[in-house]
Coordinates of C-alpha atoms in Angstrom, one line a residue:
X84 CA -189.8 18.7 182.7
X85 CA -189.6 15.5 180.9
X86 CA -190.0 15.9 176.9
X87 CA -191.1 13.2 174.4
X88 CA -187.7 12.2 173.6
X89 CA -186.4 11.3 176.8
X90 CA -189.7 9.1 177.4
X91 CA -188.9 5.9 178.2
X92 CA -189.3 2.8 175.5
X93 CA -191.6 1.2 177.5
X94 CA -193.8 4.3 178.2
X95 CA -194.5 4.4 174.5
X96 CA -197.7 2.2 173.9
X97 CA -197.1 2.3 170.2
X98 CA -193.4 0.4 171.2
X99 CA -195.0 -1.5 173.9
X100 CA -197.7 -2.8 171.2
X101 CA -194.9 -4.1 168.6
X102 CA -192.8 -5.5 171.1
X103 CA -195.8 -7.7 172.1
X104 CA -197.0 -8.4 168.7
X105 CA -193.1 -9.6 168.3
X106 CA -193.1 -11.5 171.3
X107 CA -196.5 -13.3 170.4
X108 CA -195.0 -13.9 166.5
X109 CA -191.7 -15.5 168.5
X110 CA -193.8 -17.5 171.0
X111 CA -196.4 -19.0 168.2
X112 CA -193.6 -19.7 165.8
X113 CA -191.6 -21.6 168.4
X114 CA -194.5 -23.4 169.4
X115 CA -195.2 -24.4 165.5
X116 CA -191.7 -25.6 165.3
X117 CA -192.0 -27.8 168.3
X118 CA -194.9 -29.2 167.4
X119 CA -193.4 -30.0 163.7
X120 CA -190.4 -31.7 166.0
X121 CA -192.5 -33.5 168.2
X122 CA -194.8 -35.0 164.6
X123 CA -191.4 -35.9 163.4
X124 CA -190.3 -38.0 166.4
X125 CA -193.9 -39.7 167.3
X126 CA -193.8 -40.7 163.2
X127 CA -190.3 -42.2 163.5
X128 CA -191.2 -44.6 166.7
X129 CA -194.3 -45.1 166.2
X130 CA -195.9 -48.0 163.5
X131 CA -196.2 -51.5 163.2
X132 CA -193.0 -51.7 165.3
X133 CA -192.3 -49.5 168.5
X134 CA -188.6 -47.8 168.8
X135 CA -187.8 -45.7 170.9
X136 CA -185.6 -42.8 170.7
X137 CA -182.7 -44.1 171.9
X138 CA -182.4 -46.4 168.8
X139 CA -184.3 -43.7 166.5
X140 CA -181.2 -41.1 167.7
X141 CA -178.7 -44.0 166.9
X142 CA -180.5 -44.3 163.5
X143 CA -180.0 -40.7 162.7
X144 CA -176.7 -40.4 163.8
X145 CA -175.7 -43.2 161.2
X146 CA -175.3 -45.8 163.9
X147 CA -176.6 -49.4 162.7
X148 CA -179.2 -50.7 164.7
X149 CA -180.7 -54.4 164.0
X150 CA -184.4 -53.7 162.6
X151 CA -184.3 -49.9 163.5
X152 CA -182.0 -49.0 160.6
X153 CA -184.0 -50.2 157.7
X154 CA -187.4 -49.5 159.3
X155 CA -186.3 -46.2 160.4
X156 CA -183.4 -45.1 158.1
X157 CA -185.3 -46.4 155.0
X158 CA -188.9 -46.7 155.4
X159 CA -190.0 -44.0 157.8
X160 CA -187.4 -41.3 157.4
X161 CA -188.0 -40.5 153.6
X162 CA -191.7 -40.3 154.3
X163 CA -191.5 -37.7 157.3
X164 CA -188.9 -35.8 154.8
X165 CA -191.4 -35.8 152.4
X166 CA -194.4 -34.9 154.4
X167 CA -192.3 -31.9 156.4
X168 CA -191.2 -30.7 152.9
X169 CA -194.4 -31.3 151.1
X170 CA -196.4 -29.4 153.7
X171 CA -193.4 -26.5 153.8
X172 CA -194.6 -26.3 149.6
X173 CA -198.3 -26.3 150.2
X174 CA -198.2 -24.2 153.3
X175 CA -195.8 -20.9 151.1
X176 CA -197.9 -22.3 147.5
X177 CA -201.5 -21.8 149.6
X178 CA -201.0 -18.8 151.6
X179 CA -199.4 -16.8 148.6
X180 CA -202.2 -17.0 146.2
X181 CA -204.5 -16.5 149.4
X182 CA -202.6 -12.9 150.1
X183 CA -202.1 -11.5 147.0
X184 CA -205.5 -12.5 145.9
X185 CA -207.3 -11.2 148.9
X186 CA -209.4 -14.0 149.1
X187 CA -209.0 -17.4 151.1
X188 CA -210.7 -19.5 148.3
X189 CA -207.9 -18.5 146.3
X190 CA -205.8 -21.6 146.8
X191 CA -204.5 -24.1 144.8
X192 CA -206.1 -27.1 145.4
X193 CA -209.5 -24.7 145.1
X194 CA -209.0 -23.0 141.5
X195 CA -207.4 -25.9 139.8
X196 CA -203.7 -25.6 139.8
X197 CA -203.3 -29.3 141.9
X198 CA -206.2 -31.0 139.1
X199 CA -204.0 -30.5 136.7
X200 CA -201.2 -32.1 138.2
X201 CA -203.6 -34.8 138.9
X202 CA -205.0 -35.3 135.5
X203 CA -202.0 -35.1 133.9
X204 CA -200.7 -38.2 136.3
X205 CA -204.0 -39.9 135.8
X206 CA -203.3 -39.6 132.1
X207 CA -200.0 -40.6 131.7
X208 CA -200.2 -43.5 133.7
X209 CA -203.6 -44.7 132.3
X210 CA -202.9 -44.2 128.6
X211 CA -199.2 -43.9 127.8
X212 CA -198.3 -45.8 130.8
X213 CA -195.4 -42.8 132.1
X214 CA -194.1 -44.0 135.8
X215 CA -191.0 -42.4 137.8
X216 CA -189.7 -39.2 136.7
X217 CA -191.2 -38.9 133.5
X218 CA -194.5 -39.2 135.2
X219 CA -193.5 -36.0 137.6
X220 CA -191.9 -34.1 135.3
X221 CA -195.1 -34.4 132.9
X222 CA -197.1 -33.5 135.6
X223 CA -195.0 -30.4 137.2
X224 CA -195.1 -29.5 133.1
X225 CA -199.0 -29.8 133.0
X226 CA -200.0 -27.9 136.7
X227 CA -197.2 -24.7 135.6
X228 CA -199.7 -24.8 132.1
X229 CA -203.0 -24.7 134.1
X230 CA -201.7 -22.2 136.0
X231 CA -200.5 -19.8 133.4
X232 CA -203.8 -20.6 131.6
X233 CA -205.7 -19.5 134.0
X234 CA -203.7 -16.4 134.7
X235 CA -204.0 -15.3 131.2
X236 CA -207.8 -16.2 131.1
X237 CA -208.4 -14.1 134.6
X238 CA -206.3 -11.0 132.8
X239 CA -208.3 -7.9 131.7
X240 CA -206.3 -4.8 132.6
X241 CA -205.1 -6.6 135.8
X242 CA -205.9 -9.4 137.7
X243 CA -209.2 -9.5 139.6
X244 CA -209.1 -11.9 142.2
X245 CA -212.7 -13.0 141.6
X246 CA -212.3 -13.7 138.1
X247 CA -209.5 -15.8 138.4
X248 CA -211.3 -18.0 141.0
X249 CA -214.1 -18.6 139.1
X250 CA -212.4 -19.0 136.0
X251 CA -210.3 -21.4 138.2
X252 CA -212.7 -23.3 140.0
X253 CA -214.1 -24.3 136.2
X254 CA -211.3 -25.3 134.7
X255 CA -210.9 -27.6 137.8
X256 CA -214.2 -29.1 137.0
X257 CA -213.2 -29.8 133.6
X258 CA -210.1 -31.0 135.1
X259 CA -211.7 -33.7 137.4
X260 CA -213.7 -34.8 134.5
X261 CA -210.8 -36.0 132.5
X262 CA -209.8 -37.6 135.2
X263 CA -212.7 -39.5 136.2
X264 CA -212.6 -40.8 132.2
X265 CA -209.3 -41.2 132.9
X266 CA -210.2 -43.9 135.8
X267 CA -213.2 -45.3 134.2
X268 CA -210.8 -46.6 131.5
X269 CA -207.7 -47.8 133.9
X270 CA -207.1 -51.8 134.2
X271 CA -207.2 -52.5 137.8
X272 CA -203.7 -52.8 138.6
X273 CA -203.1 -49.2 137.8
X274 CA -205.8 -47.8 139.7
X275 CA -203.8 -48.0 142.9
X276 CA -201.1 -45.8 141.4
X277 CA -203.8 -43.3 139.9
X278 CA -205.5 -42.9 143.0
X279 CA -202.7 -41.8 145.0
X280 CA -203.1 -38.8 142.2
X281 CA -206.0 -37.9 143.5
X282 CA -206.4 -38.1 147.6
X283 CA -202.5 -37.7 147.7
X284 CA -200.2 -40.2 149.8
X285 CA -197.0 -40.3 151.0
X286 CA -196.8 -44.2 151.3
X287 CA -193.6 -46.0 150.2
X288 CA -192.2 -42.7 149.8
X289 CA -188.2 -43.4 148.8
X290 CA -185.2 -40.5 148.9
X291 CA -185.3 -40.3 145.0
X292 CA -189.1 -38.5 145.3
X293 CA -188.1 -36.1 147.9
X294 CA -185.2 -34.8 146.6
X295 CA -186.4 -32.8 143.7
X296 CA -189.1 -31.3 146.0
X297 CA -186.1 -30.5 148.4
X298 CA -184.5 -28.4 145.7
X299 CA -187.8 -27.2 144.7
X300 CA -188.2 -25.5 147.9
X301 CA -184.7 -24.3 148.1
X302 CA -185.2 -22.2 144.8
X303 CA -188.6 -21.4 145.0
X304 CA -189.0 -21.2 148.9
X305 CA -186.0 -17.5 149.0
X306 CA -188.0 -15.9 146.1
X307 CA -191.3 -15.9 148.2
X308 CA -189.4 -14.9 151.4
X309 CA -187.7 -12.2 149.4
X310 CA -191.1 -10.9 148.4
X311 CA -192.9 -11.2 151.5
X312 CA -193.0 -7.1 151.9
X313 CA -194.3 -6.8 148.3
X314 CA -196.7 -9.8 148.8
X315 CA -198.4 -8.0 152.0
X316 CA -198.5 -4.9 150.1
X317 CA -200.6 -6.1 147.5
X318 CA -202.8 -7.1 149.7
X319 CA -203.4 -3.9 150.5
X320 CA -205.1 -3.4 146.5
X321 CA -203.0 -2.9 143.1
X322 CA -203.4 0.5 143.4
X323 CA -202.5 1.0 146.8
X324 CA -199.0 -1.0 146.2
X325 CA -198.0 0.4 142.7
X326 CA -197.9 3.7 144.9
X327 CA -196.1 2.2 147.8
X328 CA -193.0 1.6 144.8
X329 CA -194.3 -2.2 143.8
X330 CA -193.7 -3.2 140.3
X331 CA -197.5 -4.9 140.3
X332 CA -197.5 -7.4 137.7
X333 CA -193.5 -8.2 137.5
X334 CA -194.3 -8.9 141.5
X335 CA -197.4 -11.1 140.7
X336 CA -196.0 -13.0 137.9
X337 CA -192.9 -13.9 139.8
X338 CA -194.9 -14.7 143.3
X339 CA -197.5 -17.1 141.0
X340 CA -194.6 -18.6 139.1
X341 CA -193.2 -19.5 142.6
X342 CA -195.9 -20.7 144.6
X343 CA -197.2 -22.8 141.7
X344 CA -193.2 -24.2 141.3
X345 CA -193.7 -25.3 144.9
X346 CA -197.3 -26.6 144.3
X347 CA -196.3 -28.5 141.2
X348 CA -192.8 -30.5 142.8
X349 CA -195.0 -31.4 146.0
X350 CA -197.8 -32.7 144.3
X351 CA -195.5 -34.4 141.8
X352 CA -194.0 -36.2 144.9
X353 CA -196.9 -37.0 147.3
X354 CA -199.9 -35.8 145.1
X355 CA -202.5 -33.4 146.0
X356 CA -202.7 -34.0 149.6
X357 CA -206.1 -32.2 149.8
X358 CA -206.8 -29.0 151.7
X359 CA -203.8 -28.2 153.0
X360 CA -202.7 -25.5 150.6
X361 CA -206.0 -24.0 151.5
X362 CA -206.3 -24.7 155.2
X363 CA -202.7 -23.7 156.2
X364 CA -203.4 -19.6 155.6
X365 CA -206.5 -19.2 157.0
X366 CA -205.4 -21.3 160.3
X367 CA -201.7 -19.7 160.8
X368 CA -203.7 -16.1 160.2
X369 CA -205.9 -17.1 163.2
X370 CA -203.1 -17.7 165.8
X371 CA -200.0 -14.9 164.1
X372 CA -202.7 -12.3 163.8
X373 CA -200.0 -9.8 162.6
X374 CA -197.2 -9.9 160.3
X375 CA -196.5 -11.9 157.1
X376 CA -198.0 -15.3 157.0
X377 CA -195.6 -17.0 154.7
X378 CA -193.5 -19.2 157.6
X379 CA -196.5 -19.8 160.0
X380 CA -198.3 -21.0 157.1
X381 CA -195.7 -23.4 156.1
X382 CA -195.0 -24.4 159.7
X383 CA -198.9 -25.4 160.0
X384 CA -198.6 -27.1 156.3
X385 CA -196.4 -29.4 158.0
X386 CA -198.2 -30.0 161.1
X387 CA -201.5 -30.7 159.2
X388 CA -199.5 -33.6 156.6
X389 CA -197.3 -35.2 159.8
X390 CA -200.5 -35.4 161.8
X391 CA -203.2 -36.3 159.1
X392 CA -200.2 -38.9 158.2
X393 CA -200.5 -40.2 161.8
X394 CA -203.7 -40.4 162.0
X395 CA -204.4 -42.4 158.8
X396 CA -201.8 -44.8 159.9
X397 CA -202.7 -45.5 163.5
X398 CA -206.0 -44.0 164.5
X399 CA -208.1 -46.6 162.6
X400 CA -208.6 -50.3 161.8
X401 CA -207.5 -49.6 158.4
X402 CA -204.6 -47.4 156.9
X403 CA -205.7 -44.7 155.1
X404 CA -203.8 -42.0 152.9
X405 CA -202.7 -38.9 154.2
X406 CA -205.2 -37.0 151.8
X407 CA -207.8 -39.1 153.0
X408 CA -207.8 -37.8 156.7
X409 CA -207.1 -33.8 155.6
X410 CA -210.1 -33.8 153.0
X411 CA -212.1 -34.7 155.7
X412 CA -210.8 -32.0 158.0
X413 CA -210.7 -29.5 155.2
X414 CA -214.0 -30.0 153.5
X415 CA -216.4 -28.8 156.3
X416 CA -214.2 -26.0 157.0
X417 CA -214.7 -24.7 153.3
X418 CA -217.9 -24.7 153.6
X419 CA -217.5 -22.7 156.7
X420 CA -215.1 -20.7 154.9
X421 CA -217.6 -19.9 152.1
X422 CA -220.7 -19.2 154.4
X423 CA -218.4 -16.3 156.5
X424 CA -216.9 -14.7 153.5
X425 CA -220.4 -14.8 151.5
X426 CA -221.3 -12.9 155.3
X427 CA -218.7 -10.4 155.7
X428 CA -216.8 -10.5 152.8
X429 CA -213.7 -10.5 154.7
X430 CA -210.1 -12.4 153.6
X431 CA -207.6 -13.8 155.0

């Protein structure tokens, strides 16, 4: 008679159920990093100029090659850094707030964090005339204030997800009115530099700009890994995860000073590419299903800024910013977003 230990693994449907949920993670994430791969190599060849990949490898491998090297090595390379980094920063900045709120309107871009990066730059350029780092650094300084303003405004024996969103999504408002004085007053030649602070663009990216988001996401980018447990389990309700053995607000303070770390050096860098803090959850929870969201979410991040990228520079007449192309993807799908939670008050 065959007892329950010597059962085989496979017999076991509860094994046989999270080996294929593992499987199905592994399959999607590989398919996520290919597709990141394959953005990367179609936005190094393609442009004004065709090359092709023998010259792009030969470019990459430090080989000079007449025309390739500076249009590759110096032009495109920095901006597909940038946009595979960027959308890594949004993707982890998004989804966090998303999961430990319980909400997918919870995002950045949404409740205000990215305006104040925004009017801050607006600002500085328009009035004190900041440019180059003093201009990021004022606004990194600026979005980490918004944020901790808003988390001590949303703060009444805890942190109720609702509050903050609301309390958020106003201060945003007030947000995108100082920078629309901000505009109003700017001589013309500085509106082109303001405006990339509002749709966000990665054009004439250089290596100087991605570097600090580089290290931005190698100190921030751990923390949030490291917390991933605690992070689902506080989706699960405070209560439920200060029984589980989570320190509830040491957790949430150090998860929100993280993502909005990330948030802050990426808009600082390419501004706030819109939507795709708040579209990268809600899409990489559709196709993982199970398991933490945090890399899925930063692999689509990077797949929605390569390709909106792509398709601003070579899917119209005109080129048109990388923010340009996602807020038009991502505004219908908010209102889709709000009309289904309003519905069934589910999350992510």
């Amino acid at each position: 008679m065959r007892t329950l230990s010597s059962t085989p693994h496979s017999a076991n449907p509860v094994a046989r159920e999270r080996d294929g949920r593992r499987r199905r993670r592994t399959i999607t994430l590989t398919v996520l990093s290919m597709l990141v791969i394959l953005l990367v190599a179609a936005s190094l060849m393609l442009g004004n100029t065709f090359y092709p990949p023998g010259d792009v490898t030969r470019v990459l491998l430090g080989q000079d090659v007449p025309g390739a090297s500076f249009t590759v090595g110096r032009l495109r390379l920095p901006r597909v850094a940038l946009a595979v980094i960027a959308g890594v920063c949004f993707g982890l900045g998004g989804v966090t707030f998303q999961t430990m709120l319980r909400n997918p309107l919870a995002s950045p871009d949404i409740i205000g964090i990215s305006s104040g990066a925004s009017a801050a730059a607006v600002v500085g350029i328009v009035f004190w005339g900041l440019s180059g780092t003093l201009l990021s650094v004022f606004a990194i300084v600026v979005a980490l204030g918004v944020a901790l303003t808003i988390y001590l405004l949303s703060f009444r024996r805890g942190v109720h997800g609702t509050r903050l969103i609301l309390i958020g999504i106003g201060i945003a408002a007030m947000l995108e009115s100082v920078t629309s004085y901000a505009l109003s007053k700017a001589p013309q030649w500085e509106l082109q530099e303001a405006m990339r602070w509002i749709t966000g663009s990665i054009n004439g990216t250089r290596w100087s700009g991605v570097v600090p988001v580089a290290v931005a996401l190698a100190v921030f980018g751990p923390i949030l890994l490291a917390q991933a447990r605690n992070l689902s389990q506080l989706q699960l309700g405070e209560e439920t995860a200060a029984a589980l053995g989570v320190r509830v607000e040491r957790t949430r303070l150090l998860l929100v000073t993280a993502a909005v770390g990330l948030i802050a050096f990426a808009t600082s860098a390419a501004g706030p590419v819109a939507f795709v803090a708040f579209l990268s959850g809600p899409i990489a929870a559709r196709i993982v299903r199970h398991g933490s969201l945090l890399i899925p979410a930063a692999l689509v991040g990077s797949v929605l800024v390569l390709a909106g990228d792509l398709i601003g520079q070579l899917a119209f007449d005109t080129r048109y910013p990388v923010g340009v192309v996602t807020g038009a993807l991502g505004a219908p799908y908010l209102l889709y977003l709000i009309i289904r939670t309003n519905r069934t008050g589910r999350s992510l």
